[in-house]
Amino acid sequence: MALALTLIAQGAEAKVYRARLHADRAAQDVLLKHRFHKQYRHASLDASLTRSRVAGEARALIKCLRSGVSVPGIRMVDAPNGLLAIEWIQGSSVRFLLGSSDEPLDEPVDGDLPVSDQPQEHQHPLEPYGVSQDALMVLIGVEIAKMHLADVIHGDLTTSNMMLRLPSSSPSTSRLVLIDFGLAYTSSLVEDKAVDLYVLERAFASTHPDSEPLFTSVLNAYQTRMGKQWHAVARRLDEVRLRGRKRSMVG
């Protein structure tokens, strides 16, 4: 178990901590996710679901890592106790970096950035990262395509579940990191890949004003990386969009 814990977030399914697994001063911090016991579920069912979900998230991360997808490295897995420790990413969420309709730009960024790396007044949040908005969209499209080519479906693609590393934190690793694979699963179905993209498209539309050109850039980069597989995904994405519009009209 971790030697030091700092709670940074809590949801309905899990608590998330910044933690250190070893007493060594050189030990690096990790992000520790704890899927806690649910009182409303039968104990044996809860234990089974917890083991399955922790193991499933770990498997998805391992599959991504082996396929060259930029995701956090795994530091510890304890499925029976609902624990998963992954690499701590020094940086900020894409949601913050793009600015959102319900999130002020002066909100503190993730990852405890050094003061010198914090966005200054009148400075765009992306400036400390040395990357343009267009380049960031390309990074997003490429990583999602790499994930889909590995037949991993994220299940909850939003800009909150993507982080950009600070250049100084790890210069030799990929800048854009996909995170939170709690709903991920393996599938080669075009339908599942199209739905993954549709979820992200809706997240852009609801979170970031006037984001249509941004998502178009994501899709262009995704298309290039997917190659021949893109045409089938594109056709199915159009069908998924149509179904989504019909559901919206019905209410």
PDB file of N, CA, C and O in Angstrom, residues 18 88-92 109-120 123 128-129 165-169:
ATOM      1  N   ARG A  18      -2.926  11.217  -5.225  1.00  0.00           N
ATOM      2  CA  ARG A  18      -1.506  11.331  -5.557  1.00  0.00           C
ATOM      3  C   ARG A  18      -0.776  10.592  -4.444  1.00  0.00           C
ATOM      4  O   ARG A  18      -1.023  10.841  -3.256  1.00  0.00           O
ATOM      5  N   TRP A  88       2.404   9.210 -12.781  1.00  0.00           N
ATOM      6  CA  TRP A  88       1.915  10.573 -12.572  1.00  0.00           C
ATOM      7  C   TRP A  88       2.341  11.433 -13.759  1.00  0.00           C
ATOM      8  O   TRP A  88       3.513  11.502 -14.092  1.00  0.00           O
ATOM      9  N   ILE A  89       1.380  12.051 -14.418  1.00  0.00           N
ATOM     10  CA  ILE A  89       1.665  12.873 -15.595  1.00  0.00           C
ATOM     11  C   ILE A  89       1.816  14.327 -15.180  1.00  0.00           C
ATOM     12  O   ILE A  89       0.890  14.918 -14.622  1.00  0.00           O
ATOM     13  N   GLN A  90       2.978  14.897 -15.445  1.00  0.00           N
ATOM     14  CA  GLN A  90       3.247  16.298 -15.113  1.00  0.00           C
ATOM     15  C   GLN A  90       2.741  17.158 -16.260  1.00  0.00           C
ATOM     16  O   GLN A  90       3.363  17.246 -17.314  1.00  0.00           O
ATOM     17  N   GLY A  91       1.589  17.777 -16.080  1.00  0.00           N
ATOM     18  CA  GLY A  91       1.024  18.576 -17.153  1.00  0.00           C
ATOM     19  C   GLY A  91      -0.403  18.976 -16.847  1.00  0.00           C
ATOM     20  O   GLY A  91      -0.803  19.057 -15.693  1.00  0.00           O
ATOM     21  N   SER A  92      -1.180  19.206 -17.894  1.00  0.00           N
ATOM     22  CA  SER A  92      -2.552  19.700 -17.742  1.00  0.00           C
ATOM     23  C   SER A  92      -3.499  18.955 -18.668  1.00  0.00           C
ATOM     24  O   SER A  92      -3.083  18.428 -19.703  1.00  0.00           O
ATOM     25  N   VAL A 109      -4.009  24.418 -12.886  1.00  0.00           N
ATOM     26  CA  VAL A 109      -3.816  23.307 -13.790  1.00  0.00           C
ATOM     27  C   VAL A 109      -3.409  22.070 -13.018  1.00  0.00           C
ATOM     28  O   VAL A 109      -3.034  22.133 -11.861  1.00  0.00           O
ATOM     29  N   ASP A 110      -3.468  20.919 -13.679  1.00  0.00           N
ATOM     30  CA  ASP A 110      -3.155  19.650 -13.048  1.00  0.00           C
ATOM     31  C   ASP A 110      -1.652  19.452 -12.919  1.00  0.00           C
ATOM     32  O   ASP A 110      -0.866  20.088 -13.580  1.00  0.00           O
ATOM     33  N   GLY A 111      -1.270  18.511 -12.073  1.00  0.00           N
ATOM     34  CA  GLY A 111       0.100  18.048 -12.053  1.00  0.00           C
ATOM     35  C   GLY A 111       1.066  18.918 -11.271  1.00  0.00           C
ATOM     36  O   GLY A 111       2.274  18.749 -11.356  1.00  0.00           O
ATOM     37  N   ASP A 112       0.555  19.884 -10.444  1.00  0.00           N
ATOM     38  CA  ASP A 112       1.438  20.707  -9.630  1.00  0.00           C
ATOM     39  C   ASP A 112       2.573  21.313 -10.447  1.00  0.00           C
ATOM     40  O   ASP A 112       3.750  21.079 -10.203  1.00  0.00           O
ATOM     41  N   LEU A 113       2.233  22.104 -11.439  1.00  0.00           N
ATOM     42  CA  LEU A 113       3.258  22.708 -12.279  1.00  0.00           C
ATOM     43  C   LEU A 113       4.098  23.685 -11.470  1.00  0.00           C
ATOM     44  O   LEU A 113       3.589  24.381 -10.599  1.00  0.00           O
ATOM     45  N   PRO A 114       5.414  23.749 -11.751  1.00  0.00           N
ATOM     46  CA  PRO A 114       6.239  24.778 -11.123  1.00  0.00           C
ATOM     47  C   PRO A 114       5.687  26.156 -11.440  1.00  0.00           C
ATOM     48  O   PRO A 114       5.083  26.366 -12.491  1.00  0.00           O
ATOM     49  N   VAL A 115       5.930  27.116 -10.548  1.00  0.00           N
ATOM     50  CA  VAL A 115       5.387  28.461 -10.731  1.00  0.00           C
ATOM     51  C   VAL A 115       5.793  29.034 -12.084  1.00  0.00           C
ATOM     52  O   VAL A 115       5.002  29.685 -12.768  1.00  0.00           O
ATOM     53  N   SER A 116       7.037  28.776 -12.508  1.00  0.00           N
ATOM     54  CA  SER A 116       7.510  29.327 -13.774  1.00  0.00           C
ATOM     55  C   SER A 116       6.761  28.767 -14.969  1.00  0.00           C
ATOM     56  O   SER A 116       6.787  29.356 -16.051  1.00  0.00           O
ATOM     57  N   ASP A 117       6.098  27.602 -14.805  1.00  0.00           N
ATOM     58  CA  ASP A 117       5.373  26.976 -15.907  1.00  0.00           C
ATOM     59  C   ASP A 117       3.874  27.254 -15.862  1.00  0.00           C
ATOM     60  O   ASP A 117       3.143  26.832 -16.744  1.00  0.00           O
ATOM     61  N   GLN A 118       3.407  27.933 -14.817  1.00  0.00           N
ATOM     62  CA  GLN A 118       1.997  28.252 -14.732  1.00  0.00           C
ATOM     63  C   GLN A 118       1.676  29.358 -15.740  1.00  0.00           C
ATOM     64  O   GLN A 118       2.477  30.277 -15.930  1.00  0.00           O
ATOM     65  N   PRO A 119       0.498  29.275 -16.428  1.00  0.00           N
ATOM     66  CA  PRO A 119       0.132  30.358 -17.343  1.00  0.00           C
ATOM     67  C   PRO A 119       0.034  31.685 -16.602  1.00  0.00           C
ATOM     68  O   PRO A 119      -0.592  31.771 -15.549  1.00  0.00           O
ATOM     69  N   GLN A 120       0.711  32.706 -17.132  1.00  0.00           N
ATOM     70  CA  GLN A 120       0.666  34.024 -16.522  1.00  0.00           C
ATOM     71  C   GLN A 120      -0.560  34.782 -17.017  1.00  0.00           C
ATOM     72  O   GLN A 120      -1.206  34.393 -17.980  1.00  0.00           O
ATOM     73  N   GLN A 123      -1.705  35.276 -20.687  1.00  0.00           N
ATOM     74  CA  GLN A 123      -0.976  34.262 -21.445  1.00  0.00           C
ATOM     75  C   GLN A 123      -1.905  33.089 -21.718  1.00  0.00           C
ATOM     76  O   GLN A 123      -2.627  32.640 -20.839  1.00  0.00           O
ATOM     77  N   PRO A 128       3.128  27.654 -22.261  1.00  0.00           N
ATOM     78  CA  PRO A 128       4.233  26.944 -21.595  1.00  0.00           C
ATOM     79  C   PRO A 128       4.561  25.603 -22.237  1.00  0.00           C
ATOM     80  O   PRO A 128       5.641  25.054 -22.002  1.00  0.00           O
ATOM     81  N   TYR A 129       3.657  25.081 -23.058  1.00  0.00           N
ATOM     82  CA  TYR A 129       3.853  23.762 -23.665  1.00  0.00           C
ATOM     83  C   TYR A 129       4.506  23.831 -25.040  1.00  0.00           C
ATOM     84  O   TYR A 129       4.883  22.805 -25.605  1.00  0.00           O
ATOM     85  N   ARG A 165       1.804  16.650 -21.596  1.00  0.00           N
ATOM     86  CA  ARG A 165       2.959  16.722 -20.706  1.00  0.00           C
ATOM     87  C   ARG A 165       3.694  18.049 -20.902  1.00  0.00           C
ATOM     88  O   ARG A 165       3.806  18.552 -22.021  1.00  0.00           O
ATOM     89  N   LEU A 166       4.246  18.555 -19.820  1.00  0.00           N
ATOM     90  CA  LEU A 166       5.171  19.666 -19.948  1.00  0.00           C
ATOM     91  C   LEU A 166       6.429  19.183 -20.664  1.00  0.00           C
ATOM     92  O   LEU A 166       6.919  18.094 -20.371  1.00  0.00           O
ATOM     93  N   PRO A 167       6.981  19.957 -21.595  1.00  0.00           N
ATOM     94  CA  PRO A 167       8.177  19.524 -22.314  1.00  0.00           C
ATOM     95  C   PRO A 167       9.336  19.199 -21.384  1.00  0.00           C
ATOM     96  O   PRO A 167      10.093  18.273 -21.612  1.00  0.00           O
ATOM     97  N   SER A 168       9.445  19.942 -20.277  1.00  0.00           N
ATOM     98  CA  SER A 168      10.570  19.749 -19.359  1.00  0.00           C
ATOM     99  C   SER A 168      10.430  18.518 -18.485  1.00  0.00           C
ATOM    100  O   SER A 168      11.400  18.033 -17.916  1.00  0.00           O
ATOM    101  N   SER A 169       9.207  17.970 -18.364  1.00  0.00           N
ATOM    102  CA  SER A 169       8.976  16.866 -17.430  1.00  0.00           C
ATOM    103  C   SER A 169       9.486  15.540 -17.959  1.00  0.00           C
ATOM    104  O   SER A 169       9.915  14.680 -17.204  1.00  0.00           O
TER     105      SER A 169
END
